[in-house]
C-alpha cells in the first residue's frame, strides 16, 4: 500500500503539478501528505524531512487558522495551501521509497455532477445482490427441509405399501380370484 505523497524536490513538484493540471475540471486540489500537528509544526506523513516547499501566495500563514491542519496541492497552479481537513478533495499517493506511483483518485470534490447517480446505481446493485442472496437462502432451506421431510416419511411409505396390499385369496370382489368362473376356453 501507499500513503499520501511527500514532495522531496522541485522535479517531483513539477511532475505532480503537471499531472494534477489534467484534472482541474474534476477537482480543485489534491491532498498531499503534509500536515500541521497540534503544536503548529509541519510534518510529512511518511516522516521524511521537510526540505522542499511550494507554498502558494500568502502561505503558510504566520497565524494558523482554526482547523487548517491539512495541505492540498492546487490542481490549477501546483502550489500548496493549508485548508481544513474536512474538505473534499482528490488525493495523491505514492508507495514507499522513490517509486512514485501516482494515484489520483478523484473522490468527491463536490463538483462532479454524476456523483449522485453513481451512488444510486451502486445502491440498486447492492439491493439486487441482497435480494438474489435472499432467494438463494430461501430456496436452499426449502429444498433442505423438503428432502428431510421425504427422508423422514420414506419408512412410513414402505409400511403403507405393504399394509395396503390386498390379501390374495378367495375374494369375491377381486377379479383375479374369480378368473376361473368367468373365462371359458375352447380348443
Short mmCIF file of C-alpha atoms in Angstrom, two decimals:
data_model
loop_
_atom_site.label_atom_id
_atom_site.label_comp_id
_atom_site.label_asym_id
_atom_site.label_seq_id
_atom_site.Cartn_x
_atom_site.Cartn_y
_atom_site.Cartn_z
CA UNK A 1 0.00 0.00 0.00
CA UNK A 2 0.88 3.60 -0.20
CA UNK A 3 0.21 6.81 1.66
CA UNK A 4 -0.34 10.44 0.83
CA UNK A 5 2.68 11.67 -1.08
CA UNK A 6 5.58 13.68 0.22
CA UNK A 7 7.31 16.04 -2.22
CA UNK A 8 11.09 15.97 -1.97
CA UNK A 9 12.25 18.38 -4.67
CA UNK A 10 11.28 20.75 -7.49
CA UNK A 11 11.31 18.00 -10.14
CA UNK A 12 8.80 15.91 -8.18
CA UNK A 13 6.67 19.00 -7.51
CA UNK A 14 6.62 19.87 -11.24
CA UNK A 15 5.70 16.28 -12.11
CA UNK A 16 2.77 16.35 -9.69
CA UNK A 17 1.61 19.79 -10.84
CA UNK A 18 1.72 18.70 -14.50
CA UNK A 19 -0.42 15.62 -13.83
CA UNK A 20 -2.77 17.39 -11.41
CA UNK A 21 -3.49 20.04 -14.05
CA UNK A 22 -5.18 17.35 -16.16
CA UNK A 23 -7.92 17.06 -13.52
CA UNK A 24 -8.82 20.73 -12.95
CA UNK A 25 -12.31 20.14 -14.36
CA UNK A 26 -12.96 17.44 -11.76
CA UNK A 27 -11.33 18.79 -8.61
CA UNK A 28 -9.74 21.99 -7.40
CA UNK A 29 -6.99 20.24 -5.49
CA UNK A 30 -5.42 17.07 -4.15
CA UNK A 31 -4.39 16.09 -0.65
CA UNK A 32 -0.68 15.61 -0.16
CA UNK A 33 0.95 14.12 2.93
CA UNK A 34 1.93 17.39 4.57
CA UNK A 35 0.03 18.32 7.72
CA UNK A 36 0.29 20.65 10.67
CA UNK A 37 0.34 18.96 14.08
CA UNK A 38 -1.38 20.42 17.14
CA UNK A 39 1.70 22.47 18.05
CA UNK A 40 1.73 24.04 14.57
CA UNK A 41 4.73 22.12 13.23
CA UNK A 42 4.59 21.00 9.57
CA UNK A 43 5.33 17.28 9.05
CA UNK A 44 5.15 14.71 6.26
CA UNK A 45 3.00 11.63 6.96
CA UNK A 46 5.83 9.32 5.86
CA UNK A 47 8.21 11.06 8.29
CA UNK A 48 10.50 12.27 5.52
CA UNK A 49 12.38 15.52 6.10
CA UNK A 50 10.64 18.74 5.06
CA UNK A 51 13.40 20.16 2.84
CA UNK A 52 11.27 21.48 -0.01
CA UNK A 53 8.07 23.57 -0.04
CA UNK A 54 5.94 25.04 -2.82
CA UNK A 55 3.58 27.32 -0.95
CA UNK A 56 1.03 29.45 -2.74
CA UNK A 57 0.73 33.18 -2.23
CA UNK A 58 0.37 34.19 1.45
CA UNK A 59 1.04 30.62 2.60
CA UNK A 60 1.79 29.33 5.11
CA UNK A 61 0.08 31.80 7.31
CA UNK A 62 2.04 33.12 10.27
CA UNK A 63 -1.05 32.68 12.42
CA UNK A 64 -2.62 29.33 11.93
CA UNK A 65 -6.30 29.48 11.11
CA UNK A 66 -8.61 27.24 13.07
CA UNK A 67 -8.99 23.76 11.53
CA UNK A 68 -6.44 24.33 8.73
CA UNK A 69 -4.23 21.37 9.57
CA UNK A 70 -4.04 19.68 6.15
CA UNK A 71 -2.30 20.71 2.93
CA UNK A 72 -3.57 20.47 -0.62
CA UNK A 73 -1.79 20.76 -3.96
CA UNK A 74 -3.76 23.11 -6.21
CA UNK A 75 -4.81 21.36 -9.43
CA UNK A 76 -4.55 24.61 -11.38
CA UNK A 77 -1.25 26.03 -10.14
CA UNK A 78 0.57 23.17 -8.40
CA UNK A 79 1.16 25.35 -5.35
CA UNK A 80 0.30 24.30 -1.81
CA UNK A 81 -2.06 25.79 0.72
CA UNK A 82 -3.39 24.74 4.10
CA UNK A 83 -7.11 24.06 4.36
CA UNK A 84 -9.48 22.28 6.75
CA UNK A 85 -9.01 18.52 6.72
CA UNK A 86 -12.77 18.04 6.26
CA UNK A 87 -12.64 19.46 2.72
CA UNK A 88 -13.47 17.01 -0.05
CA UNK A 89 -10.51 16.63 -2.40
CA UNK A 90 -8.83 14.07 -4.56
CA UNK A 91 -5.58 12.68 -3.24
CA UNK A 92 -2.12 11.74 -4.47
CA UNK A 93 -0.47 8.66 -3.07
CA UNK A 94 2.87 7.01 -3.55
CA UNK A 95 4.42 3.76 -2.42
CA UNK A 96 7.37 3.81 -0.04
CA UNK A 97 10.78 5.00 -1.22
CA UNK A 98 11.04 6.85 -4.50
CA UNK A 99 8.68 4.60 -6.52
CA UNK A 100 6.28 7.37 -7.39
CA UNK A 101 3.11 5.60 -8.43
CA UNK A 102 0.62 8.35 -8.82
CA UNK A 103 -2.88 7.51 -7.72
CA UNK A 104 -5.05 10.49 -8.49
CA UNK A 105 -8.26 9.16 -7.04
CA UNK A 106 -10.94 11.70 -7.59
CA UNK A 107 -13.14 11.18 -4.59
CA UNK A 108 -15.98 13.64 -4.14
CA UNK A 109 -14.81 17.15 -4.69
CA UNK A 110 -18.43 18.17 -4.88
CA UNK A 111 -18.00 19.49 -8.42
CA UNK A 112 -18.94 16.25 -10.15
CA UNK A 113 -22.49 16.02 -11.45
CA UNK A 114 -22.52 12.24 -11.73
CA UNK A 115 -21.67 11.53 -8.07
CA UNK A 116 -25.30 11.18 -7.06
CA UNK A 117 -26.19 8.92 -10.00
CA UNK A 118 -23.19 6.71 -9.21
CA UNK A 119 -24.39 6.36 -5.62
CA UNK A 120 -27.88 5.38 -6.79
CA UNK A 121 -26.51 2.83 -9.25
CA UNK A 122 -24.35 1.27 -6.54
CA UNK A 123 -27.28 1.25 -4.12
CA UNK A 124 -29.52 -0.51 -6.66
CA UNK A 125 -26.81 -3.09 -7.43
CA UNK A 126 -26.34 -3.83 -3.74
CA UNK A 127 -30.11 -4.18 -3.34
CA UNK A 128 -30.33 -6.59 -6.30
CA UNK A 129 -27.49 -8.67 -4.88
CA UNK A 130 -29.13 -8.81 -1.45
CA UNK A 131 -32.49 -9.85 -2.93
CA UNK A 132 -30.75 -12.53 -5.02
CA UNK A 133 -28.95 -13.86 -1.97
CA UNK A 134 -32.24 -13.87 -0.05
CA UNK A 135 -33.87 -16.00 -2.75
CA UNK A 136 -30.90 -18.38 -2.76
CA UNK A 137 -31.10 -18.84 1.01
CA UNK A 138 -34.89 -19.28 0.91
CA UNK A 139 -34.79 -21.93 -1.83
CA UNK A 140 -31.83 -23.78 -0.32
CA UNK A 141 -33.66 -24.06 3.02
CA UNK A 142 -36.86 -25.06 1.24
CA UNK A 143 -35.05 -27.84 -0.64
CA UNK A 144 -33.28 -28.96 2.52
CA UNK A 145 -36.50 -29.09 4.55
CA UNK A 146 -38.32 -30.86 1.71
CA UNK A 147 -35.61 -33.54 1.38
CA UNK A 148 -35.53 -34.04 5.16
CA UNK A 149 -39.33 -34.47 5.18
CA UNK A 150 -39.10 -37.01 2.34
CA UNK A 151 -36.43 -38.98 4.18
CA UNK A 152 -38.47 -38.96 7.38
CA UNK A 153 -41.61 -40.12 5.54
CA UNK A 154 -39.88 -42.84 3.48
CA UNK A 155 -40.18 -45.68 6.11
CA UNK A 156 -43.88 -44.92 6.54
CA UNK A 157 -44.44 -45.07 2.76
CA UNK A 158 -42.92 -48.55 2.62
CA UNK A 159 -45.09 -49.69 5.53
CA UNK A 160 -48.18 -48.29 3.88
CA UNK A 161 -47.43 -50.09 0.62
CA UNK A 162 -47.18 -53.44 2.37
CA UNK A 163 -50.12 -52.91 4.68
CA UNK A 164 -52.47 -51.71 1.98
CA UNK A 165 -51.70 -54.55 -0.41
CA UNK A 166 -54.82 -56.80 -0.73
CA UNK A 167 -54.52 -60.29 0.63
CA UNK A 168 -54.52 -62.91 -2.11
CA UNK A 169 -57.25 -65.36 -1.54
CA UNK A 170 -60.83 -66.01 -2.46
CA UNK A 171 -62.20 -62.53 -2.52
CA UNK A 172 -65.46 -62.19 -4.37
CA UNK A 173 -64.74 -58.61 -5.45
CA UNK A 174 -61.30 -59.46 -6.76
CA UNK A 175 -61.47 -60.19 -10.49
CA UNK A 176 -58.24 -62.18 -10.29
CA UNK A 177 -59.73 -64.65 -7.81
CA UNK A 178 -62.83 -65.31 -9.91
CA UNK A 179 -60.82 -65.87 -13.05
CA UNK A 180 -61.87 -69.43 -13.47
CA UNK A 181 -65.57 -68.70 -13.24
CA UNK A 182 -65.83 -66.09 -15.98
CA UNK A 183 -63.41 -67.44 -18.54
CA UNK A 184 -64.04 -70.27 -20.96
CA UNK A 185 -61.57 -71.62 -23.39
CA UNK A 186 -62.24 -73.74 -26.40
CA UNK A 187 -59.82 -75.92 -28.25
#
